[in-house]
Short mmCIF file of C-alpha atoms in Angstrom, two decimals:
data_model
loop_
_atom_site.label_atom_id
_atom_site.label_comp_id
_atom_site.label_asym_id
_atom_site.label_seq_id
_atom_site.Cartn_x
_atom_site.Cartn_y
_atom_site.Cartn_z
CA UNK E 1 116.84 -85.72 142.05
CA UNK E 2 113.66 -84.34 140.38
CA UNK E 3 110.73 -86.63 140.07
CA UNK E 4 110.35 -86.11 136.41
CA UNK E 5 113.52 -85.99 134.14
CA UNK E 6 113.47 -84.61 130.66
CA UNK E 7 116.33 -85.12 128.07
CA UNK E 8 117.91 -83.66 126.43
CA UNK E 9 117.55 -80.49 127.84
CA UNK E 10 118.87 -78.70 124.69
CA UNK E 11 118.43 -80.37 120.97
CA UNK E 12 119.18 -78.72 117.86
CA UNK E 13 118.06 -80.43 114.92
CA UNK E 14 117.97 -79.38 111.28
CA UNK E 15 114.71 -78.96 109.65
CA UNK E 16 113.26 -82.12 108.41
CA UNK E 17 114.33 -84.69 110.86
CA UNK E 18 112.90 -86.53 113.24
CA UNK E 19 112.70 -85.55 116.86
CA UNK E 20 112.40 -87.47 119.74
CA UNK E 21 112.25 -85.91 123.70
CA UNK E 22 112.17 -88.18 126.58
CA UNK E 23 110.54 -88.03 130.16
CA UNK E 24 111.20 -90.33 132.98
CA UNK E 25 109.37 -90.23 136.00
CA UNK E 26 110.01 -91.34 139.86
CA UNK E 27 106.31 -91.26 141.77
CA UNK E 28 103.22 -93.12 140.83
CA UNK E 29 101.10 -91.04 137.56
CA UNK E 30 97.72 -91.24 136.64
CA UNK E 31 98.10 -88.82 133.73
CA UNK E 32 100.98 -87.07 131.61
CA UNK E 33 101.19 -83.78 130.24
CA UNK E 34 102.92 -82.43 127.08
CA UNK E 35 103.30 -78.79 126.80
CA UNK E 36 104.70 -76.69 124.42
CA UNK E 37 106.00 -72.99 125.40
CA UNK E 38 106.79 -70.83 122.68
CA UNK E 39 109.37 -67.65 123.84
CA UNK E 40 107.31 -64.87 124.93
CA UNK E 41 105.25 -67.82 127.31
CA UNK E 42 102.12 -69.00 126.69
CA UNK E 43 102.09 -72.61 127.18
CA UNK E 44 99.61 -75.17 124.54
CA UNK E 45 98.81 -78.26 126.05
CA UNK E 46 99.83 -80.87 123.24
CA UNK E 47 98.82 -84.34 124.82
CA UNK E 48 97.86 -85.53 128.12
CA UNK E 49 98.24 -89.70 128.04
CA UNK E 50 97.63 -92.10 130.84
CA UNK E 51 98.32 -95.14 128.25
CA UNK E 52 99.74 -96.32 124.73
CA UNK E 53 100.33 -93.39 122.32
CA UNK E 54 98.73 -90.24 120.52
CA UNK E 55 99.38 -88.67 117.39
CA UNK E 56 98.22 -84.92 115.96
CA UNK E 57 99.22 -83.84 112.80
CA UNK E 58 103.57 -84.06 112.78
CA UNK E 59 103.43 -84.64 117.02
CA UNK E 60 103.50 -89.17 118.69
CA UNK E 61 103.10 -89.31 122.25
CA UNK E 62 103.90 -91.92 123.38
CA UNK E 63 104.01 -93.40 127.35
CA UNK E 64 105.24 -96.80 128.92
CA UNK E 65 103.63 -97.33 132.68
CA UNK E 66 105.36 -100.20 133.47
CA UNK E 67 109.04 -98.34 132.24
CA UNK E 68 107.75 -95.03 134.03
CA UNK E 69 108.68 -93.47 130.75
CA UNK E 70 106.83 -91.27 127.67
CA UNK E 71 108.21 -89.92 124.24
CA UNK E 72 107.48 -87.10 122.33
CA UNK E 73 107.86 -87.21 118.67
CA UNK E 74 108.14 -84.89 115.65
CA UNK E 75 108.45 -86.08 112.19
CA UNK E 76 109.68 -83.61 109.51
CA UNK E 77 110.38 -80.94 111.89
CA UNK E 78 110.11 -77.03 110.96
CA UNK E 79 111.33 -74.31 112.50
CA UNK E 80 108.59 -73.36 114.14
CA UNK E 81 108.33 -76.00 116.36
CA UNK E 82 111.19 -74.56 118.01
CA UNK E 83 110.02 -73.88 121.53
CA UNK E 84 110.57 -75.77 124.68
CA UNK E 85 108.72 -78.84 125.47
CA UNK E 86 107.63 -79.78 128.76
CA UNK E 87 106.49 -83.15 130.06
CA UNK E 88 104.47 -82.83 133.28
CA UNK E 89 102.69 -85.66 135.27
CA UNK E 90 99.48 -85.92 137.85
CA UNK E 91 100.73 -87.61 141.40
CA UNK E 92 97.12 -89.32 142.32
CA UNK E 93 99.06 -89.17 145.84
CA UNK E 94 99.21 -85.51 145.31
CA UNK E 95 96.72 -82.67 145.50
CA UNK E 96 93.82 -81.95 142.79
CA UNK E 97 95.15 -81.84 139.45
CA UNK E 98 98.63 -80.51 140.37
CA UNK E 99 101.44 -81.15 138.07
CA UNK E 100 104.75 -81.79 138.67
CA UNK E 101 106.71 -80.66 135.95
CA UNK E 102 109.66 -81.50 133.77
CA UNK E 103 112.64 -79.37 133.41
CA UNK E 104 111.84 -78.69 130.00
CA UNK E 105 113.85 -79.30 127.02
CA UNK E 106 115.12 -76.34 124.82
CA UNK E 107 114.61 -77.64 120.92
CA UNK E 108 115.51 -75.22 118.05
CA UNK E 109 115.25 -76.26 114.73
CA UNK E 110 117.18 -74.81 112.21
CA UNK E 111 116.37 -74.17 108.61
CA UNK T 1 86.11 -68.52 122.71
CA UNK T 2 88.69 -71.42 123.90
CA UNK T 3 90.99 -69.00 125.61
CA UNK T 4 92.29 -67.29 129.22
CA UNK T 5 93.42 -63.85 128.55
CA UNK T 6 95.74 -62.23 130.97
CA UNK T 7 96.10 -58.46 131.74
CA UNK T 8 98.61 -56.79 131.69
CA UNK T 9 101.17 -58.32 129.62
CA UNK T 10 104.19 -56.34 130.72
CA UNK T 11 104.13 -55.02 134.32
CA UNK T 12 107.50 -52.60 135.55
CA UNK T 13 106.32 -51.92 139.38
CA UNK T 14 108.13 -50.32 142.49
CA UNK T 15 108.61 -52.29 145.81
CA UNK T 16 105.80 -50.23 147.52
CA UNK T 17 104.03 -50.06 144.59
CA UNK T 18 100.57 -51.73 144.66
CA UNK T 19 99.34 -53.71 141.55
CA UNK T 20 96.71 -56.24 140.54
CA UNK T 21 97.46 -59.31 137.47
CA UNK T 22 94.05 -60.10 135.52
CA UNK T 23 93.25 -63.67 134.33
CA UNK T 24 89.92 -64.31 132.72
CA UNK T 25 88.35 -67.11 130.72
CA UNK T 26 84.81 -67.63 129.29
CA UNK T 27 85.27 -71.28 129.02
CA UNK T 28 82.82 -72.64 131.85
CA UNK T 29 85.81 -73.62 133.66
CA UNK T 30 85.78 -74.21 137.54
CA UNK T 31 89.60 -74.75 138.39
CA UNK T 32 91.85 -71.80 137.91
CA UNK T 33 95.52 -71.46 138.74
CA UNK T 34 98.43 -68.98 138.83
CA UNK T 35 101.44 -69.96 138.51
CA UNK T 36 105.55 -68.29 138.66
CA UNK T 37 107.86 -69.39 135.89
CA UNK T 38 111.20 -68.06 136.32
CA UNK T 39 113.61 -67.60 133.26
CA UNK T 40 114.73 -71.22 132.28
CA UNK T 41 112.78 -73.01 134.51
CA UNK T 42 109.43 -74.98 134.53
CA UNK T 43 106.25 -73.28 136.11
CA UNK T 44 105.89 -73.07 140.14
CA UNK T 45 102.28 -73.52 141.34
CA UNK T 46 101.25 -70.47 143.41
CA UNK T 47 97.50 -70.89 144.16
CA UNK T 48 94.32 -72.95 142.92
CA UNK T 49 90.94 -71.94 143.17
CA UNK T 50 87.98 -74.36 142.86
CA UNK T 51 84.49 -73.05 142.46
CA UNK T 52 85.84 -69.91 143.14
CA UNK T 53 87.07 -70.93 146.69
CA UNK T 54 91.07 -71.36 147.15
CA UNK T 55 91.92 -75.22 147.49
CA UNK T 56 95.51 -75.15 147.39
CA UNK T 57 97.80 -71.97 148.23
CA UNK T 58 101.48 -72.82 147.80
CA UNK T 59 102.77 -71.27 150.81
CA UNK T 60 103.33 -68.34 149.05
CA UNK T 61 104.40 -64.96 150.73
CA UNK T 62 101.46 -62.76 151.74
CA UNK T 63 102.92 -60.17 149.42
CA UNK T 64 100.44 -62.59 146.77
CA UNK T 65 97.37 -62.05 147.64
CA UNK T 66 94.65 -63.73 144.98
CA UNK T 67 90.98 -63.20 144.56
CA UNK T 68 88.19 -64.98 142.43
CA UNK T 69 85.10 -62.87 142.21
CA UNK T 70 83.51 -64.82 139.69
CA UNK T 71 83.82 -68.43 137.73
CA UNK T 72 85.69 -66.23 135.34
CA UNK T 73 87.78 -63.99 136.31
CA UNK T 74 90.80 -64.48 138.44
CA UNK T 75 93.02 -61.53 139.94
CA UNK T 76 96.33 -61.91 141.58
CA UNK T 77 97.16 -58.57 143.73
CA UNK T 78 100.68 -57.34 144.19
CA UNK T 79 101.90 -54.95 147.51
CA UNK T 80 105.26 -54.71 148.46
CA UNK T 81 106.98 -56.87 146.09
CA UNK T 82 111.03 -57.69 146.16
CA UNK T 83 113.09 -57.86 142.90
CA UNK T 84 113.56 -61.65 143.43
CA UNK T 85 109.26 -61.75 142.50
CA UNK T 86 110.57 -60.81 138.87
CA UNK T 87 109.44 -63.47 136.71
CA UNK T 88 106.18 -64.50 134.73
CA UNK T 89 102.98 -65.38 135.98
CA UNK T 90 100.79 -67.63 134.13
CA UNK T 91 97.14 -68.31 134.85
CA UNK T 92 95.67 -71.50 133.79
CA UNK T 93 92.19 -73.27 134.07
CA UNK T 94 91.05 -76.56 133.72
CA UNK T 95 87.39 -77.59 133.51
CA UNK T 96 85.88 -79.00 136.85
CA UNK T 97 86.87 -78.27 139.57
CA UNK T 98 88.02 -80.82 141.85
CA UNK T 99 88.57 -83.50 139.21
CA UNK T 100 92.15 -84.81 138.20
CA UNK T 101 94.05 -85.52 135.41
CA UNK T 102 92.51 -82.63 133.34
CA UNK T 103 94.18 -80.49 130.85
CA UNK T 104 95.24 -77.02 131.68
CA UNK T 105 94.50 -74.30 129.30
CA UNK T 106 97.29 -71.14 129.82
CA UNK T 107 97.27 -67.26 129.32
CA UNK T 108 100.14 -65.94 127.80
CA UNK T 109 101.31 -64.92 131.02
CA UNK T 110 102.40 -61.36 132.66
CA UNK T 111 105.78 -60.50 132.39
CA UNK T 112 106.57 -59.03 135.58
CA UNK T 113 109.11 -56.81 136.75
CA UNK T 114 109.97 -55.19 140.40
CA UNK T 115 112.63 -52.63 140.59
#
């Protein structure tokens, strides 16, 4: 079993409604990661949380400690944000700043 | 400039071909990272340099050899590669060094291929 979880691993929404991606976790965090990775590669680092929630422009973060547990959000999604989204967390018991990533979750948003 | 640029962006190479991957950044940052993403999966962690020393090599195959001649720069060199090292490699860098819980900043990667 992985130690981070994503779902659902594929989404296909139509353009204007709301998205939400989950990420559950198994090990002890002291930071979470959003990323973004458009095809082609490059990955944008959307949010990193340790606590409560986020919000930039259209994208909520959101994280639950206790629940071992974050959302991401998009209101009035656009085709554009299709990309896959990828939740990624810092062990504390692990070495400096590695991640341990999240399968990823494939979202393509249709006009 | 709030960017890491990687060189080349397509690479087609031989098995006993020898190559070189460029990473660079202009960012002040002291952490930088490669990384192997196969297709459809999430990133592997290949090596870390801190203040331009290595602090965390992946067990990678020797194949992979990385340098960091500078706070900036970041090379990975190739020699000897098998077609299962197909894949793209990301660099990344994060601001200090040895501190946690810092955001990455990615290159677009290099699209590698060994034939």
């Amino acid at each position: 079993k992985n130690e981070v979880e994503q779902s659902p691993q594929n989404l296909t929404a139509q353009e204007g409604e709301f998205i939400t991606i989950n990420c559950s976790y198994s090990v002890g965090i002291s930071a979470l990661h959003w990323l973004q990775q458009h095809p082609g590669g490059g990955i944008v680092s959307l949010f990193m949380l340790s606590s409560g929630k986020k919000k930039h422009g259209r994208l909520i973060a959101t994280i639950n400690i206790q629940e071992k547990h974050s959302s991401l959000h998009i209101t009035a999604s656009h085709p554009r944000d299709s990309a896959v989204y990828i939740c990624a967390v810092h062990n504390p018991a692990g070495a400096t700043n590695k991640l341990i990533f999240g399968t990823g979750t494939l979202l393509a948003v249709q006009p | 400039d709030t960017e890491v640029t990687q060189t080349p962006k397509h690479l087609v190479m031989g098995m006993t071909n020898k190559k070189s991957l460029k990473c660079e950044q202009h960012m002040g940052h002291r952490a930088m990272y490669w990384y192997k993403q196969k297709a459809k999966k999430p990133p592997e962690l290949m090596f870390v340099y801190s203040y331009e020393k290595l602090s965390i090599n992946e067990s990678v195959p020797s194949r992979f050899s990385p340098e960091c001649p500078n706070s900036s720069l970041l090379n990975l060199h190739l020699h000897a590669l098998q077609p299962e090292d197909s894949a793209l490699y990301l660099c990344a860098s994060s601001r200090q060094g040895a501190s946690r819980e810092e955001t990455q900043y990615f290159g677009p990667g290099t699209r590698l291929l060994v034939l």
